[in-house]
């Protein structure tokens, strides 16, 4: 990503520069470097606004929302994520809209608003179904399950986690292990849990 940023700057591809900055933000966020991620997203947002690249703006806003949530700035997170969802919807940018809806749902869940969280997660689930995005479907199902668990709706949680597990397993995704752990905790069945990693 650093190399792509350098190349984009060298050839004057400012949209590519914005994409590279957001990609660096995504990686920083995944590695827990939230302040670095915030800086990259802010740079991407400023650049994309300057050149009128609205898809890039939506991606940067979504990232800023996620990082704000990680830093417990929930009001800020909700504002960024709502803006990202609205912008994606206007642009017809469905892949980013799904991600932003899921992230918005997660932020609403963290803010103690489970009904609003479910609304956003279900909207993401519907869009993912229309686009046949199996990974997004699995993520939405798992997010719905987590809300159900925290509101005491155990049957709903179990049903959605089992659907998510089937999708993650078919995709060969590591998230399947976390879903198995959640189901094992829910059902108090240690046999459902994945084996412990070999030292």
PDB file of C-alpha atoms in Angstrom:
ATOM      1  CA  UNK A   1       0.000   0.000   0.000  1.00  0.00           C
ATOM      2  CA  UNK A   2       2.877   2.360   0.714  1.00  0.00           C
ATOM      3  CA  UNK A   3       4.355   1.568  -2.695  1.00  0.00           C
ATOM      4  CA  UNK A   4       1.012   2.121  -4.400  1.00  0.00           C
ATOM      5  CA  UNK A   5       0.699   5.475  -2.615  1.00  0.00           C
ATOM      6  CA  UNK A   6       4.135   6.531  -3.865  1.00  0.00           C
ATOM      7  CA  UNK A   7       3.323   5.472  -7.439  1.00  0.00           C
ATOM      8  CA  UNK A   8      -0.053   7.238  -7.387  1.00  0.00           C
ATOM      9  CA  UNK A   9       1.664  10.432  -6.227  1.00  0.00           C
ATOM     10  CA  UNK A  10       4.380  10.098  -8.874  1.00  0.00           C
ATOM     11  CA  UNK A  11       1.940   9.707 -11.773  1.00  0.00           C
ATOM     12  CA  UNK A  12      -0.552  12.249 -10.450  1.00  0.00           C
ATOM     13  CA  UNK A  13      -3.349   9.738  -9.871  1.00  0.00           C
ATOM     14  CA  UNK A  14      -5.058  11.538  -7.009  1.00  0.00           C
ATOM     15  CA  UNK A  15      -7.989   9.125  -6.817  1.00  0.00           C
ATOM     16  CA  UNK A  16      -5.488   6.273  -6.546  1.00  0.00           C
ATOM     17  CA  UNK A  17      -3.723   8.210  -3.825  1.00  0.00           C
ATOM     18  CA  UNK A  18      -6.984   8.455  -1.886  1.00  0.00           C
ATOM     19  CA  UNK A  19      -7.644   4.733  -2.293  1.00  0.00           C
ATOM     20  CA  UNK A  20      -4.132   3.885  -1.092  1.00  0.00           C
ATOM     21  CA  UNK A  21      -4.576   6.096   1.975  1.00  0.00           C
ATOM     22  CA  UNK A  22      -7.875   4.406   2.858  1.00  0.00           C
ATOM     23  CA  UNK A  23      -6.283   0.989   2.348  1.00  0.00           C
ATOM     24  CA  UNK A  24      -3.500   1.960   4.745  1.00  0.00           C
ATOM     25  CA  UNK A  25      -6.190   3.072   7.202  1.00  0.00           C
ATOM     26  CA  UNK A  26      -7.929  -0.306   6.880  1.00  0.00           C
ATOM     27  CA  UNK A  27      -4.676  -2.119   7.622  1.00  0.00           C
ATOM     28  CA  UNK A  28      -3.840   0.133  10.576  1.00  0.00           C
ATOM     29  CA  UNK A  29      -7.330  -0.430  12.001  1.00  0.00           C
ATOM     30  CA  UNK A  30      -7.002  -4.196  11.635  1.00  0.00           C
ATOM     31  CA  UNK A  31      -3.651  -4.080  13.448  1.00  0.00           C
ATOM     32  CA  UNK A  32      -5.065  -1.956  16.271  1.00  0.00           C
ATOM     33  CA  UNK A  33      -3.141   1.196  15.317  1.00  0.00           C
ATOM     34  CA  UNK A  34      -6.212   3.399  15.603  1.00  0.00           C
ATOM     35  CA  UNK A  35      -4.579   6.825  15.664  1.00  0.00           C
ATOM     36  CA  UNK A  36      -2.525   5.968  12.566  1.00  0.00           C
ATOM     37  CA  UNK A  37      -5.683   4.691  10.901  1.00  0.00           C
ATOM     38  CA  UNK A  38      -7.580   7.870  11.765  1.00  0.00           C
ATOM     39  CA  UNK A  39      -4.825   9.990  10.236  1.00  0.00           C
ATOM     40  CA  UNK A  40      -4.826   7.985   6.998  1.00  0.00           C
ATOM     41  CA  UNK A  41      -8.621   8.140   6.703  1.00  0.00           C
ATOM     42  CA  UNK A  42      -8.650  11.888   7.367  1.00  0.00           C
ATOM     43  CA  UNK A  43      -6.015  12.423   4.670  1.00  0.00           C
ATOM     44  CA  UNK A  44      -8.001  10.262   2.250  1.00  0.00           C
ATOM     45  CA  UNK A  45     -11.225  12.110   3.008  1.00  0.00           C
ATOM     46  CA  UNK A  46      -9.661  15.543   2.518  1.00  0.00           C
ATOM     47  CA  UNK A  47      -8.083  14.522  -0.774  1.00  0.00           C
ATOM     48  CA  UNK A  48     -11.216  12.816  -2.122  1.00  0.00           C
ATOM     49  CA  UNK A  49     -13.336  15.835  -1.231  1.00  0.00           C
ATOM     50  CA  UNK A  50     -10.851  18.110  -2.989  1.00  0.00           C
ATOM     51  CA  UNK A  51     -11.060  16.155  -6.254  1.00  0.00           C
ATOM     52  CA  UNK A  52     -14.775  15.296  -5.957  1.00  0.00           C
ATOM     53  CA  UNK A  53     -14.191  11.531  -5.709  1.00  0.00           C
ATOM     54  CA  UNK A  54     -17.350  10.577  -3.838  1.00  0.00           C
ATOM     55  CA  UNK A  55     -16.762   6.811  -3.645  1.00  0.00           C
ATOM     56  CA  UNK A  56     -13.425   7.547  -2.000  1.00  0.00           C
ATOM     57  CA  UNK A  57     -15.165   9.913   0.403  1.00  0.00           C
ATOM     58  CA  UNK A  58     -17.603   7.176   1.385  1.00  0.00           C
ATOM     59  CA  UNK A  59     -14.792   4.683   2.011  1.00  0.00           C
ATOM     60  CA  UNK A  60     -12.869   7.186   4.140  1.00  0.00           C
ATOM     61  CA  UNK A  61     -15.977   8.145   6.130  1.00  0.00           C
ATOM     62  CA  UNK A  62     -16.737   4.486   6.786  1.00  0.00           C
ATOM     63  CA  UNK A  63     -13.191   3.947   8.038  1.00  0.00           C
ATOM     64  CA  UNK A  64     -13.340   7.032  10.244  1.00  0.00           C
ATOM     65  CA  UNK A  65     -16.578   5.740  11.717  1.00  0.00           C
ATOM     66  CA  UNK A  66     -15.064   2.363  12.551  1.00  0.00           C
ATOM     67  CA  UNK A  67     -11.957   3.908  14.123  1.00  0.00           C
ATOM     68  CA  UNK A  68     -14.042   6.393  16.122  1.00  0.00           C
ATOM     69  CA  UNK A  69     -15.977   3.456  17.516  1.00  0.00           C
ATOM     70  CA  UNK A  70     -12.767   1.652  18.441  1.00  0.00           C
ATOM     71  CA  UNK A  71     -11.697   4.798  20.315  1.00  0.00           C
ATOM     72  CA  UNK A  72     -15.078   4.921  22.147  1.00  0.00           C
ATOM     73  CA  UNK A  73     -16.159   8.089  20.348  1.00  0.00           C
ATOM     74  CA  UNK A  74     -19.575   6.677  19.582  1.00  0.00           C
ATOM     75  CA  UNK A  75     -21.359   9.906  18.623  1.00  0.00           C
ATOM     76  CA  UNK A  76     -18.587  10.670  16.150  1.00  0.00           C
ATOM     77  CA  UNK A  77     -18.702   7.097  14.855  1.00  0.00           C
ATOM     78  CA  UNK A  78     -22.440   7.253  14.271  1.00  0.00           C
ATOM     79  CA  UNK A  79     -22.174  10.561  12.421  1.00  0.00           C
ATOM     80  CA  UNK A  80     -19.439   9.339  10.067  1.00  0.00           C
ATOM     81  CA  UNK A  81     -21.158   6.029   9.390  1.00  0.00           C
ATOM     82  CA  UNK A  82     -24.574   7.574   8.713  1.00  0.00           C
ATOM     83  CA  UNK A  83     -22.929   9.931   6.240  1.00  0.00           C
ATOM     84  CA  UNK A  84     -21.116   7.016   4.584  1.00  0.00           C
ATOM     85  CA  UNK A  85     -24.336   4.991   4.242  1.00  0.00           C
ATOM     86  CA  UNK A  86     -26.231   7.943   2.756  1.00  0.00           C
ATOM     87  CA  UNK A  87     -23.449   8.727   0.293  1.00  0.00           C
ATOM     88  CA  UNK A  88     -23.156   5.097  -0.832  1.00  0.00           C
ATOM     89  CA  UNK A  89     -26.920   4.868  -1.279  1.00  0.00           C
ATOM     90  CA  UNK A  90     -26.938   7.996  -3.450  1.00  0.00           C
ATOM     91  CA  UNK A  91     -24.070   6.629  -5.549  1.00  0.00           C
ATOM     92  CA  UNK A  92     -25.453   3.107  -5.848  1.00  0.00           C
ATOM     93  CA  UNK A  93     -22.174   1.859  -4.360  1.00  0.00           C
ATOM     94  CA  UNK A  94     -23.652  -1.271  -2.860  1.00  0.00           C
ATOM     95  CA  UNK A  95     -20.532  -3.082  -1.661  1.00  0.00           C
ATOM     96  CA  UNK A  96     -19.404  -0.140   0.468  1.00  0.00           C
ATOM     97  CA  UNK A  97     -22.989   0.524   1.562  1.00  0.00           C
ATOM     98  CA  UNK A  98     -23.250  -3.019   2.933  1.00  0.00           C
ATOM     99  CA  UNK A  99     -20.008  -2.593   4.881  1.00  0.00           C
ATOM    100  CA  UNK A 100     -21.087   0.808   6.192  1.00  0.00           C
ATOM    101  CA  UNK A 101     -24.506  -0.518   7.240  1.00  0.00           C
ATOM    102  CA  UNK A 102     -22.863  -3.361   9.152  1.00  0.00           C
ATOM    103  CA  UNK A 103     -20.402  -0.990  10.806  1.00  0.00           C
ATOM    104  CA  UNK A 104     -23.243   1.407  11.664  1.00  0.00           C
ATOM    105  CA  UNK A 105     -25.193  -1.481  13.160  1.00  0.00           C
ATOM    106  CA  UNK A 106     -22.173  -2.455  15.260  1.00  0.00           C
ATOM    107  CA  UNK A 107     -21.807   1.135  16.505  1.00  0.00           C
ATOM    108  CA  UNK A 108     -25.502   1.319  17.394  1.00  0.00           C
ATOM    109  CA  UNK A 109     -25.202  -2.004  19.231  1.00  0.00           C
ATOM    110  CA  UNK A 110     -22.235  -0.636  21.188  1.00  0.00           C
ATOM    111  CA  UNK A 111     -24.270   2.489  21.962  1.00  0.00           C
ATOM    112  CA  UNK A 112     -26.996   0.373  23.578  1.00  0.00           C
ATOM    113  CA  UNK A 113     -29.523   0.687  20.746  1.00  0.00           C
ATOM    114  CA  UNK A 114     -30.204  -2.936  19.759  1.00  0.00           C
ATOM    115  CA  UNK A 115     -33.381  -2.290  17.748  1.00  0.00           C
ATOM    116  CA  UNK A 116     -31.659   0.320  15.590  1.00  0.00           C
ATOM    117  CA  UNK A 117     -28.666  -1.999  15.239  1.00  0.00           C
ATOM    118  CA  UNK A 118     -30.909  -4.819  14.015  1.00  0.00           C
ATOM    119  CA  UNK A 119     -32.527  -2.498  11.459  1.00  0.00           C
ATOM    120  CA  UNK A 120     -29.130  -1.685   9.917  1.00  0.00           C
ATOM    121  CA  UNK A 121     -27.886  -5.269  10.042  1.00  0.00           C
ATOM    122  CA  UNK A 122     -31.068  -6.523   8.387  1.00  0.00           C
ATOM    123  CA  UNK A 123     -30.768  -3.859   5.695  1.00  0.00           C
ATOM    124  CA  UNK A 124     -27.200  -5.061   5.067  1.00  0.00           C
ATOM    125  CA  UNK A 125     -28.421  -8.664   4.986  1.00  0.00           C
ATOM    126  CA  UNK A 126     -31.026  -7.812   2.356  1.00  0.00           C
ATOM    127  CA  UNK A 127     -28.503  -5.964   0.174  1.00  0.00           C
ATOM    128  CA  UNK A 128     -25.970  -8.779   0.515  1.00  0.00           C
ATOM    129  CA  UNK A 129     -28.658 -11.224  -0.594  1.00  0.00           C
ATOM    130  CA  UNK A 130     -29.370  -9.128  -3.679  1.00  0.00           C
ATOM    131  CA  UNK A 131     -25.678  -8.981  -4.580  1.00  0.00           C
ATOM    132  CA  UNK A 132     -25.042 -12.651  -3.676  1.00  0.00           C
ATOM    133  CA  UNK A 133     -22.132 -11.616  -1.444  1.00  0.00           C
ATOM    134  CA  UNK A 134     -21.691 -14.681   0.762  1.00  0.00           C
ATOM    135  CA  UNK A 135     -19.100 -13.078   3.030  1.00  0.00           C
ATOM    136  CA  UNK A 136     -21.311 -10.050   3.697  1.00  0.00           C
ATOM    137  CA  UNK A 137     -24.264 -12.372   4.307  1.00  0.00           C
ATOM    138  CA  UNK A 138     -22.245 -14.305   6.895  1.00  0.00           C
ATOM    139  CA  UNK A 139     -21.081 -11.114   8.570  1.00  0.00           C
ATOM    140  CA  UNK A 140     -24.633  -9.741   8.734  1.00  0.00           C
ATOM    141  CA  UNK A 141     -25.996 -12.995  10.153  1.00  0.00           C
ATOM    142  CA  UNK A 142     -23.286 -13.071  12.813  1.00  0.00           C
ATOM    143  CA  UNK A 143     -23.956  -9.439  13.723  1.00  0.00           C
ATOM    144  CA  UNK A 144     -27.685 -10.116  14.101  1.00  0.00           C
ATOM    145  CA  UNK A 145     -26.872 -13.145  16.252  1.00  0.00           C
ATOM    146  CA  UNK A 146     -24.716 -11.021  18.565  1.00  0.00           C
ATOM    147  CA  UNK A 147     -27.547  -8.529  19.100  1.00  0.00           C
ATOM    148  CA  UNK A 148     -29.984 -11.350  19.798  1.00  0.00           C
ATOM    149  CA  UNK A 149     -27.554 -12.880  22.313  1.00  0.00           C
ATOM    150  CA  UNK A 150     -27.193  -9.601  24.163  1.00  0.00           C
ATOM    151  CA  UNK A 151     -30.957  -9.058  24.293  1.00  0.00           C
ATOM    152  CA  UNK A 152     -31.601 -12.574  25.628  1.00  0.00           C
ATOM    153  CA  UNK A 153     -33.077 -14.000  22.408  1.00  0.00           C
ATOM    154  CA  UNK A 154     -31.057 -17.187  22.504  1.00  0.00           C
ATOM    155  CA  UNK A 155     -33.000 -19.080  19.832  1.00  0.00           C
ATOM    156  CA  UNK A 156     -32.596 -16.236  17.354  1.00  0.00           C
ATOM    157  CA  UNK A 157     -28.894 -15.969  18.143  1.00  0.00           C
ATOM    158  CA  UNK A 158     -28.374 -19.690  17.651  1.00  0.00           C
ATOM    159  CA  UNK A 159     -30.277 -19.756  14.357  1.00  0.00           C
ATOM    160  CA  UNK A 160     -28.357 -16.851  12.856  1.00  0.00           C
ATOM    161  CA  UNK A 161     -24.957 -18.055  14.066  1.00  0.00           C
ATOM    162  CA  UNK A 162     -25.591 -21.481  12.547  1.00  0.00           C
ATOM    163  CA  UNK A 163     -26.395 -19.876   9.196  1.00  0.00           C
ATOM    164  CA  UNK A 164     -23.287 -17.707   9.456  1.00  0.00           C
ATOM    165  CA  UNK A 165     -21.185 -20.752  10.348  1.00  0.00           C
ATOM    166  CA  UNK A 166     -22.342 -22.621   7.234  1.00  0.00           C
ATOM    167  CA  UNK A 167     -21.380 -19.684   5.009  1.00  0.00           C
ATOM    168  CA  UNK A 168     -18.017 -19.026   6.673  1.00  0.00           C
ATOM    169  CA  UNK A 169     -17.197 -22.741   6.498  1.00  0.00           C
ATOM    170  CA  UNK A 170     -18.074 -22.939   2.803  1.00  0.00           C
ATOM    171  CA  UNK A 171     -15.855 -19.912   2.176  1.00  0.00           C
ATOM    172  CA  UNK A 172     -12.996 -21.367   4.228  1.00  0.00           C
ATOM    173  CA  UNK A 173     -12.914 -18.234   6.388  1.00  0.00           C
ATOM    174  CA  UNK A 174     -11.249 -18.145   9.837  1.00  0.00           C
ATOM    175  CA  UNK A 175     -14.335 -16.399  11.262  1.00  0.00           C
ATOM    176  CA  UNK A 176     -15.941 -19.852  11.350  1.00  0.00           C
ATOM    177  CA  UNK A 177     -13.887 -20.662  14.458  1.00  0.00           C
ATOM    178  CA  UNK A 178     -15.192 -17.600  16.317  1.00  0.00           C
ATOM    179  CA  UNK A 179     -18.786 -18.488  15.414  1.00  0.00           C
ATOM    180  CA  UNK A 180     -18.214 -22.033  16.685  1.00  0.00           C
ATOM    181  CA  UNK A 181     -16.954 -20.565  19.950  1.00  0.00           C
ATOM    182  CA  UNK A 182     -20.040 -18.390  20.245  1.00  0.00           C
ATOM    183  CA  UNK A 183     -22.329 -21.353  19.609  1.00  0.00           C
ATOM    184  CA  UNK A 184     -20.429 -23.489  22.114  1.00  0.00           C
ATOM    185  CA  UNK A 185     -20.812 -20.765  24.750  1.00  0.00           C
ATOM    186  CA  UNK A 186     -24.488 -20.373  23.916  1.00  0.00           C
ATOM    187  CA  UNK A 187     -25.161 -24.104  24.065  1.00  0.00           C
ATOM    188  CA  UNK A 188     -22.584 -24.878  26.788  1.00  0.00           C
ATOM    189  CA  UNK A 189     -21.266 -27.579  24.473  1.00  0.00           C
ATOM    190  CA  UNK A 190     -17.438 -27.705  24.400  1.00  0.00           C
ATOM    191  CA  UNK A 191     -17.532 -30.176  21.502  1.00  0.00           C
ATOM    192  CA  UNK A 192     -18.750 -27.386  19.228  1.00  0.00           C
ATOM    193  CA  UNK A 193     -15.684 -25.276  19.961  1.00  0.00           C
ATOM    194  CA  UNK A 194     -12.781 -25.480  17.499  1.00  0.00           C
ATOM    195  CA  UNK A 195      -9.679 -27.316  18.663  1.00  0.00           C
ATOM    196  CA  UNK A 196      -7.067 -25.254  20.457  1.00  0.00           C
ATOM    197  CA  UNK A 197      -4.162 -24.249  18.213  1.00  0.00           C
ATOM    198  CA  UNK A 198      -1.093 -26.482  18.378  1.00  0.00           C
ATOM    199  CA  UNK A 199       1.793 -24.723  20.197  1.00  0.00           C
TER     200      UNK A 199
END
